[in-house]
Amino acid sequence: MNPVLVNRWRGNAIESRHRGAVAVTDAEGRLVLSLGDVRQGIFPRSAIKFLQAIPFVESGAIARFGLDERHVALACASHNGEPIHAGLASDWLERVGLDQDDLECGAELPMHKATQFELLGEGRGPQRVHHNCSGKHLGMLSSCLVREEPTRDYRRYGHPAQRRWFDVLESVGRARVMQLPWGYDGCAIPTLAIPLQRLALMMARFGEPARFEGARRGAVEAIHSAVATNPYLVAGKERLCTALMERLASRLLVKVGAEGVYAASATEHGLGIVLKIDDGSDVAARVALGAVLATLGLIDAEDQRALGEYFSPELTNSRGDAIGRSEPSSTWSSVEGTEEG
Amino acid sequence: MNPVLVNRWRGNAIESRHRGAVAVTDAEGRLVLSLGDVRQGIFPRSAIKFLQAIPFVESGAIARFGLDERHVALACASHNGEPIHAGLASDWLERVGLDQDDLECGAELPMHKATQFELLGEGRGPQRVHHNCSGKHLGMLSSCLVREEPTRDYRRYGHPAQRRWFDVLESVGRARVMQLPWGYDGCAIPTLAIPLQRLALMMARFGEPARFEGARRGAVEAIHSAVATNPYLVAGKERLCTALMERLASRLLVKVGAEGVYAASATEHGLGIVLKIDDGSDVAARVALGAVLATLGLIDAEDQRALGEYFSPELTNSRGDAIGRSEPSSTWSSVEGTEEG
């Protein structure tokens, strides 16, 4: 039974409660912080994108198509679909000689509400480049092109474009990924149900490029650099991943996943951090991530204040009055992080 | 610890889980079905609107302002903000001689997505009549006008417009409501944290107008009739409350509340039904309501099929492919309803 991690207060009572599990491990998979069932399989969804981008960077597509680190950041993104994101996706399609129909992620309105409303106000509708995963899909397509593989159906479980990142997980995480339960993700590629602690180990290892050799090492370094120097491309306006990486730069590489997931590498401490809210709440996942980072000493009181809209978000009514707040539960007061991490 | 009521399946694994509590009682508060902690206080939010409408109907505002049962249904609504809803709210404002600024619910875009997008496409923005609670606010305003009370700040905890429905709860539910924890709702009026079982008793009693006398009896009968004959006004397109009442008419008077709540009166069985999803998921609340109604024998297999989009909704990816489903958990297989209710 996973503990309550986050409470949503309304007035002087708790309105809703969010349970979940947290695993923080070192690169050997040793638990530094553990809450709830860390052996449960969770769908990381987009939280695994840094690892999924490795085969793209290793493929040589960057040199072949004249791409740069902005494209690498977009391959790791769950982006807002703002003009800067959709524009870069369109630019990338042009560079590789494909068009939107080749993206198999489906068309969506931009995730960012104001951008969405602006688009609708102009009488425009959903497009594939707006999909928050369009960069990941472009990365997969690009590596197919370099390898001269047919790109059609690259989204399927059995396609080499997917098998390549399965292999990365096998190798980085010493995981038997072909035995994992799986399903299709919102963007139509597979997502695997990975045990929480195992995924934390993968994130810890990803955080230390020096563990890898040759092309793999170069790819991991390139992703670190791309993400840390382009955090806006990884998410965008009013997004926690961007706000956190703008503050902490390469010290914390962090990625959200749908249905209440975060995965991060605390690079200086050699830690992998993964959390899943049982019920899939994204608001609760942000609050829980703040509590984990504070417990581990990876953020200070000033960071917590600056990121308060994510870590203890106010509840407002339709008039804009503050009427409550989501907060870490009392569970956290009894949690101790390991000092040296 | 409340049990898991609903699972969200993706592929061959559970992605997210929703816990919650259910209380079904007769009009004496005796439990006919009970899951989880039925003594916990929950914020019913909009699920309590049938009871909140009683003081409005009792006030004589209907005759005074030439209103009819459509306005009564709108007073009970969490409506979509479709033209039929917003138009009726505007009509009501005119009849009572007020304008939108007198509504203290704040401006919102229509809840119904397609309506919202259409509005944005026309370059229009949020309005107070679009707010899903605008009818409830109009009911409160109307009863203030009949009583010649100042309407300003009618939304506040201490205003007679609020005290009147507190009194209804005291009387219908034999509850000491002034001692309950409370907070402000999204629409800016108070919401009280009512124990689940107590709220079920109130809904059971509301379901039997013959229990009441005089004006109260007339008001409860008027609300039954208004809601059962105008279910579209109570919610709207693609909404479970409307779809259920269109099928079951006055046999089931049902109302959704934000953050995973349903309250209903099974009028022929003399039962009150209340459920709350711990984490506030609206999708899970719909699935759990289907499971409760099936367990109680209030809906049959054909109803379940017809309302499948609410009771076991498919998960689709951005291409429209089916990739999972939300379903009642195994908890329900061990739950038995009382045959005769």
Coordinates of N, CA and C in Angstrom, one line a residue, chain B residues 146-310:
Chain B
V146 N -36.4 38.4 -3.9 CA -37.8 38.2 -3.4 C -37.9 38.7 -1.9
R147 N -36.8 38.4 -1.2 CA -36.8 38.7 0.2 C -36.2 40.2 0.5
E148 N -36.0 40.9 -0.6 CA -35.4 42.2 -0.5 C -34.2 42.3 0.3
E149 N -33.3 41.3 0.2 CA -32.0 41.4 0.8 C -31.0 42.0 -0.1
P150 N -30.0 42.6 0.4 CA -28.9 43.1 -0.5 C -28.2 41.9 -1.1
T151 N -28.0 41.9 -2.4 CA -27.4 40.8 -3.1 C -25.9 40.7 -3.1
R152 N -25.3 41.9 -2.9 CA -23.8 42.0 -2.9 C -23.3 41.0 -1.9
D153 N -22.2 40.3 -2.3 CA -21.6 39.3 -1.4 C -22.5 38.2 -1.0
Y154 N -23.5 37.9 -1.8 CA -24.4 36.7 -1.4 C -23.6 35.4 -1.4
R155 N -22.4 35.5 -2.0 CA -21.6 34.2 -2.0 C -20.9 33.9 -0.7
R156 N -20.9 34.8 0.2 CA -20.1 34.6 1.5 C -20.8 33.6 2.5
Y157 N -20.0 33.0 3.2 CA -20.4 32.0 4.2 C -21.5 32.5 5.1
G158 N -21.4 33.8 5.5 CA -22.4 34.4 6.5 C -23.6 35.0 5.9
H159 N -23.7 35.0 4.6 CA -24.9 35.7 3.9 C -26.1 34.8 4.0
P160 N -27.3 35.4 4.2 CA -28.5 34.6 4.3 C -28.7 33.6 3.1
A161 N -28.3 34.0 1.9 CA -28.4 33.1 0.7 C -27.7 31.8 0.9
Q162 N -26.6 31.8 1.7 CA -25.9 30.5 2.0 C -26.6 29.9 3.2
R163 N -26.9 30.7 4.2 CA -27.5 30.1 5.5 C -28.7 29.3 5.2
R164 N -29.5 29.8 4.2 CA -30.7 29.1 3.9 C -30.5 27.6 3.4
W165 N -29.5 27.4 2.6 CA -29.3 25.9 2.3 C -28.6 25.2 3.4
F166 N -27.8 25.9 4.2 CA -27.3 25.2 5.4 C -28.5 24.7 6.3
D167 N -29.5 25.6 6.4 CA -30.7 25.2 7.2 C -31.4 24.0 6.6
V168 N -31.4 23.9 5.2 CA -32.0 22.8 4.6 C -31.3 21.5 5.0
L169 N -30.0 21.6 4.9 CA -29.2 20.4 5.3 C -29.4 20.0 6.8
E170 N -29.5 21.0 7.6 CA -29.8 20.8 9.1 C -31.1 20.0 9.2
S171 N -32.1 20.5 8.5 CA -33.4 19.9 8.6 C -33.6 18.6 7.9
V172 N -33.1 18.5 6.7 CA -33.3 17.2 5.9 C -32.4 16.2 6.5
G173 N -31.2 16.6 6.9 CA -30.2 15.6 7.2 C -29.9 15.4 8.7
R174 N -30.7 16.2 9.5 CA -30.4 16.2 11.0 C -28.9 16.3 11.2
A175 N -28.3 17.3 10.5 CA -26.8 17.5 10.6 C -26.6 18.8 11.3
R176 N -25.5 18.9 12.1 CA -25.1 20.2 12.7 C -24.1 20.8 11.7
V177 N -24.7 21.5 10.7 CA -23.8 21.9 9.6 C -22.8 23.0 10.0
M178 N -23.2 23.8 11.0 CA -22.3 24.9 11.3 C -21.1 24.5 12.0
Q179 N -21.0 23.2 12.4 CA -19.8 22.7 13.0 C -18.9 22.0 12.0
L180 N -19.4 21.9 10.7 CA -18.6 21.1 9.7 C -17.4 22.0 9.2
P181 N -16.3 21.3 8.9 CA -15.2 22.0 8.2 C -15.7 22.5 6.9
W182 N -15.2 23.6 6.4 CA -15.7 24.1 5.1 C -14.6 24.8 4.4
G183 N -14.9 25.1 3.1 CA -14.0 25.9 2.3 C -14.8 26.6 1.2
Y184 N -14.2 27.4 0.4 CA -14.9 28.0 -0.7 C -14.8 27.1 -1.9
D185 N -15.9 27.1 -2.7 CA -16.0 26.2 -3.9 C -15.4 27.0 -5.0
G186 N -15.2 26.3 -6.2 CA -14.7 27.0 -7.4 C -15.5 28.1 -7.8
C187 N -16.8 28.1 -7.5 CA -17.7 29.2 -8.0 C -17.9 30.2 -6.9
A188 N -17.1 30.1 -5.8 CA -17.0 31.2 -4.8 C -18.0 31.1 -3.7
I189 N -19.0 30.2 -3.7 CA -19.8 30.0 -2.5 C -19.2 28.9 -1.6
P190 N -19.7 28.8 -0.4 CA -19.1 27.8 0.5 C -19.4 26.4 0.1
T191 N -18.6 25.4 0.5 CA -18.9 24.0 0.4 C -18.5 23.4 1.7
L192 N -19.3 22.5 2.3 CA -19.2 21.9 3.6 C -18.7 20.5 3.5
A193 N -17.8 20.1 4.4 CA -17.3 18.7 4.4 C -18.3 17.8 5.2
I194 N -19.1 17.1 4.5 CA -20.2 16.3 5.1 C -19.8 14.9 5.1
P195 N -20.0 14.2 6.2 CA -19.7 12.7 6.2 C -20.5 12.0 5.1
L196 N -19.9 11.1 4.5 CA -20.5 10.4 3.3 C -21.8 9.8 3.6
Q197 N -21.9 9.1 4.7 CA -23.1 8.4 5.1 C -24.3 9.4 5.4
R198 N -23.9 10.5 6.0 CA -24.9 11.5 6.3 C -25.5 12.1 5.0
L199 N -24.6 12.4 4.0 CA -25.0 12.9 2.8 C -25.9 11.9 2.0
A200 N -25.6 10.6 2.1 CA -26.4 9.6 1.5 C -27.9 9.6 2.1
L201 N -27.9 9.8 3.4 CA -29.2 9.9 4.1 C -30.0 11.1 3.5
M202 N -29.3 12.2 3.4 CA -30.0 13.4 2.8 C -30.5 13.1 1.4
M203 N -29.7 12.4 0.6 CA -30.2 12.2 -0.8 C -31.3 11.1 -0.8
A204 N -31.3 10.2 0.2 CA -32.4 9.2 0.3 C -33.7 10.0 0.6
R205 N -33.6 10.9 1.5 CA -34.8 11.7 2.0 C -35.3 12.6 0.8
F206 N -34.3 13.3 0.2 CA -34.7 14.1 -0.9 C -35.5 13.3 -2.0
G207 N -35.1 12.0 -2.1 CA -35.8 11.2 -3.1 C -37.2 10.9 -2.8
E208 N -37.7 11.2 -1.6 CA -39.1 10.9 -1.2 C -39.8 12.1 -0.8
P209 N -40.4 12.9 -1.8 CA -41.1 14.1 -1.4 C -42.2 13.9 -0.4
A210 N -42.8 12.8 -0.3 CA -43.9 12.5 0.6 C -43.5 12.6 2.1
R211 N -42.2 12.6 2.3 CA -41.7 12.7 3.7 C -41.8 14.2 4.2
F212 N -42.0 15.1 3.2 CA -42.0 16.5 3.6 C -43.4 17.0 3.6
E213 N -43.6 18.2 4.2 CA -44.9 18.8 4.3 C -44.9 20.2 3.7
G214 N -46.0 20.7 3.3 CA -46.2 22.1 2.9 C -45.3 22.5 1.8
A215 N -44.8 23.7 1.9 CA -43.9 24.4 0.9 C -42.7 23.5 0.6
R216 N -42.1 22.9 1.6 CA -40.9 22.1 1.4 C -41.3 20.9 0.5
R217 N -42.4 20.3 0.7 CA -42.8 19.2 -0.1 C -43.0 19.6 -1.6
G218 N -43.7 20.8 -1.7 CA -43.9 21.3 -3.1 C -42.6 21.6 -3.8
A219 N -41.6 22.1 -3.0 CA -40.3 22.5 -3.6 C -39.6 21.2 -4.0
V220 N -39.6 20.2 -3.2 CA -38.9 19.0 -3.6 C -39.5 18.3 -4.8
E221 N -40.9 18.3 -4.8 CA -41.6 17.8 -6.0 C -41.2 18.6 -7.2
A222 N -41.2 19.9 -7.1 CA -40.9 20.7 -8.3 C -39.5 20.5 -8.8
I223 N -38.6 20.2 -7.9 CA -37.2 20.0 -8.3 C -37.1 18.6 -9.0
H224 N -37.8 17.6 -8.4 CA -37.8 16.3 -9.1 C -38.3 16.4 -10.5
S225 N -39.4 17.1 -10.6 CA -40.1 17.2 -12.0 C -39.2 18.0 -12.9
A226 N -38.6 19.1 -12.4 CA -37.8 19.9 -13.3 C -36.6 19.2 -13.8
V227 N -35.9 18.5 -12.9 CA -34.7 17.8 -13.3 C -35.0 16.6 -14.2
A228 N -36.0 15.8 -13.9 CA -36.3 14.6 -14.6 C -36.8 14.9 -16.0
T229 N -37.5 16.1 -16.2 CA -38.0 16.4 -17.5 C -37.1 17.3 -18.3
N230 N -36.0 17.8 -17.7 CA -35.1 18.7 -18.4 C -33.6 18.2 -18.1
P231 N -33.3 17.0 -18.3 CA -32.0 16.5 -17.9 C -30.9 17.2 -18.7
Y232 N -31.2 17.6 -19.9 CA -30.2 18.3 -20.7 C -29.8 19.6 -20.1
L233 N -30.7 20.3 -19.4 CA -30.3 21.6 -18.8 C -29.4 21.4 -17.6
V234 N -29.5 20.2 -17.0 CA -28.7 19.9 -15.8 C -27.2 19.7 -16.0
A235 N -26.9 19.3 -17.3 CA -25.5 19.0 -17.6 C -25.3 19.4 -19.1
G236 N -25.7 18.5 -20.0 CA -25.7 18.8 -21.5 C -25.1 17.6 -22.3
K237 N -24.5 18.0 -23.4 CA -24.0 17.1 -24.3 C -22.8 16.3 -23.7
E238 N -22.8 15.0 -24.0 CA -21.6 14.1 -23.6 C -21.4 14.2 -22.1
R239 N -22.5 14.2 -21.3 CA -22.4 14.3 -19.9 C -23.2 13.1 -19.3
L240 N -22.6 12.4 -18.3 CA -23.2 11.3 -17.7 C -24.5 11.6 -17.0
C241 N -24.6 12.7 -16.2 CA -25.8 13.0 -15.5 C -27.0 13.1 -16.5
T242 N -26.8 13.8 -17.6 CA -27.8 13.9 -18.6 C -28.2 12.6 -19.2
A243 N -27.2 11.8 -19.6 CA -27.4 10.5 -20.3 C -28.1 9.6 -19.3
L244 N -27.8 9.5 -18.1 CA -28.4 8.6 -17.1 C -29.9 9.0 -16.9
M245 N -30.1 10.3 -16.7 CA -31.5 10.7 -16.4 C -32.4 10.7 -17.7
E246 N -31.8 10.8 -18.9 CA -32.6 10.6 -20.1 C -33.0 9.1 -20.2
R247 N -32.2 8.2 -19.7 CA -32.6 6.8 -19.7 C -33.5 6.4 -18.6
L248 N -33.2 6.9 -17.4 CA -33.9 6.4 -16.2 C -35.0 7.3 -15.7
A249 N -35.1 8.5 -16.3 CA -36.0 9.5 -15.9 C -36.0 9.8 -14.4
S250 N -37.2 9.8 -13.8 CA -37.2 10.2 -12.4 C -36.8 9.1 -11.5
R251 N -36.5 7.9 -12.0 CA -36.1 6.8 -11.1 C -34.8 7.1 -10.5
L252 N -33.9 7.8 -11.2 CA -32.6 8.2 -10.6 C -32.3 9.6 -10.8
L253 N -32.3 10.4 -9.7 CA -31.9 11.8 -9.8 C -30.4 11.9 -9.4
V254 N -29.6 12.2 -10.3 CA -28.1 12.1 -10.1 C -27.4 13.4 -10.5
K255 N -26.4 13.7 -9.6 CA -25.6 14.9 -9.8 C -24.2 14.7 -9.5
V256 N -23.4 15.2 -10.4 CA -21.9 15.1 -10.3 C -21.4 16.2 -9.4
G257 N -20.3 16.0 -8.8 CA -19.6 17.1 -8.1 C -18.1 17.0 -8.5
A258 N -17.4 18.2 -8.5 CA -16.0 18.2 -8.9 C -15.2 17.4 -7.9
E259 N -14.0 17.0 -8.4 CA -13.1 16.2 -7.5 C -13.6 14.8 -7.2
G260 N -14.3 14.2 -8.2 CA -14.6 12.7 -8.0 C -15.8 12.4 -7.2
V261 N -16.9 13.2 -7.3 CA -18.1 13.0 -6.4 C -19.3 12.7 -7.3
Y262 N -20.2 11.8 -6.8 CA -21.5 11.7 -7.3 C -22.5 11.6 -6.1
A263 N -23.7 12.2 -6.2 CA -24.7 12.0 -5.3 C -26.0 11.7 -6.1
A264 N -26.8 10.8 -5.6 CA -28.0 10.4 -6.3 C -29.1 10.0 -5.4
S265 N -30.4 10.1 -5.9 CA -31.5 9.5 -5.2 C -32.1 8.5 -6.1
A266 N -32.2 7.2 -5.6 CA -32.9 6.2 -6.3 C -34.3 6.2 -5.8
T267 N -35.2 7.0 -6.4 CA -36.5 7.3 -5.9 C -37.4 6.1 -5.6
E268 N -37.3 5.1 -6.5 CA -38.3 4.0 -6.3 C -37.8 3.1 -5.2
H269 N -36.5 3.1 -4.9 CA -36.0 2.2 -3.9 C -35.7 2.9 -2.6
G270 N -36.0 4.2 -2.6 CA -35.8 5.0 -1.3 C -34.4 5.0 -0.8
L271 N -33.4 5.1 -1.8 CA -32.0 5.0 -1.5 C -31.3 6.3 -1.8
G272 N -30.3 6.7 -1.0 CA -29.4 7.8 -1.3 C -28.1 7.1 -1.6
I273 N -27.4 7.6 -2.6 CA -26.1 7.1 -3.1 C -25.1 8.2 -3.1
V274 N -24.0 8.0 -2.5 CA -22.9 9.0 -2.6 C -21.6 8.3 -2.7
L275 N -20.7 8.8 -3.6 CA -19.4 8.2 -3.7 C -18.4 9.4 -3.9
K276 N -17.2 9.1 -3.4 CA -16.1 10.1 -3.5 C -14.8 9.3 -3.9
I277 N -14.2 9.7 -5.0 CA -12.8 9.1 -5.3 C -11.8 9.9 -4.6
D278 N -11.0 9.2 -3.8 CA -10.0 9.9 -2.9 C -9.2 11.0 -3.6
D279 N -8.8 10.7 -4.9 CA -7.8 11.5 -5.5 C -8.5 12.6 -6.4
G280 N -9.9 12.5 -6.5 CA -10.6 13.5 -7.2 C -10.8 13.3 -8.7
S281 N -10.5 12.1 -9.2 CA -10.6 11.8 -10.6 C -12.1 11.7 -11.0
D282 N -12.4 12.5 -12.0 CA -13.8 12.5 -12.5 C -14.0 11.3 -13.4
V283 N -13.0 10.8 -14.2 CA -13.2 9.6 -15.0 C -13.5 8.4 -14.0
A284 N -12.7 8.3 -13.0 CA -12.9 7.2 -12.0 C -14.3 7.3 -11.4
A285 N -14.7 8.5 -11.1 CA -16.0 8.6 -10.4 C -17.1 8.1 -11.3
R286 N -17.0 8.3 -12.6 CA -18.1 7.8 -13.5 C -18.0 6.3 -13.6
V287 N -16.8 5.7 -13.6 CA -16.7 4.3 -13.6 C -17.3 3.7 -12.3
A288 N -16.9 4.3 -11.2 CA -17.4 3.8 -9.9 C -18.9 3.9 -9.8
L289 N -19.5 5.0 -10.4 CA -21.0 5.1 -10.3 C -21.6 4.0 -11.1
G290 N -21.1 3.7 -12.2 CA -21.7 2.6 -13.0 C -21.6 1.3 -12.2
A291 N -20.5 1.0 -11.5 CA -20.4 -0.2 -10.7 C -21.4 -0.2 -9.5
V292 N -21.6 1.0 -8.9 CA -22.6 1.0 -7.8 C -24.0 0.7 -8.3
L293 N -24.3 1.4 -9.4 CA -25.7 1.2 -10.0 C -25.9 -0.2 -10.4
A294 N -24.9 -0.8 -11.0 CA -25.1 -2.2 -11.5 C -25.2 -3.1 -10.3
T295 N -24.4 -2.9 -9.2 CA -24.4 -3.7 -8.0 C -25.8 -3.6 -7.4
L296 N -26.4 -2.4 -7.4 CA -27.7 -2.2 -6.8 C -28.8 -2.7 -7.7
G297 N -28.5 -3.1 -8.9 CA -29.6 -3.5 -9.8 C -30.4 -2.4 -10.3
L298 N -29.8 -1.1 -10.3 CA -30.6 0.0 -10.7 C -30.4 0.2 -12.2
I299 N -29.3 -0.4 -12.8 CA -29.2 -0.4 -14.3 C -29.0 -1.8 -14.7
D300 N -29.3 -2.1 -15.9 CA -29.1 -3.5 -16.4 C -28.0 -3.5 -17.5
A301 N -27.8 -4.7 -18.0 CA -26.7 -4.9 -18.9 C -26.8 -3.9 -20.2
E302 N -28.0 -3.7 -20.6 CA -28.2 -2.8 -21.7 C -27.9 -1.4 -21.4
D303 N -28.3 -0.9 -20.2 CA -27.9 0.4 -19.7 C -26.4 0.5 -19.7
Q304 N -25.7 -0.5 -19.2 CA -24.3 -0.5 -19.0 C -23.6 -0.4 -20.4
R305 N -24.1 -1.1 -21.4 CA -23.6 -1.0 -22.7 C -23.8 0.4 -23.3
A306 N -25.0 0.8 -23.2 CA -25.4 2.1 -23.8 C -24.5 3.3 -23.2
L307 N -24.2 3.1 -21.9 CA -23.4 4.2 -21.2 C -22.0 3.8 -21.0
G308 N -21.5 2.9 -21.9 CA -20.1 2.3 -21.8 C -19.1 3.4 -21.8
E309 N -19.3 4.4 -22.6 CA -18.3 5.5 -22.7 C -18.0 6.2 -21.4
Y310 N -19.0 6.1 -20.4 CA -18.8 6.6 -19.1 C -18.3 5.5 -18.1

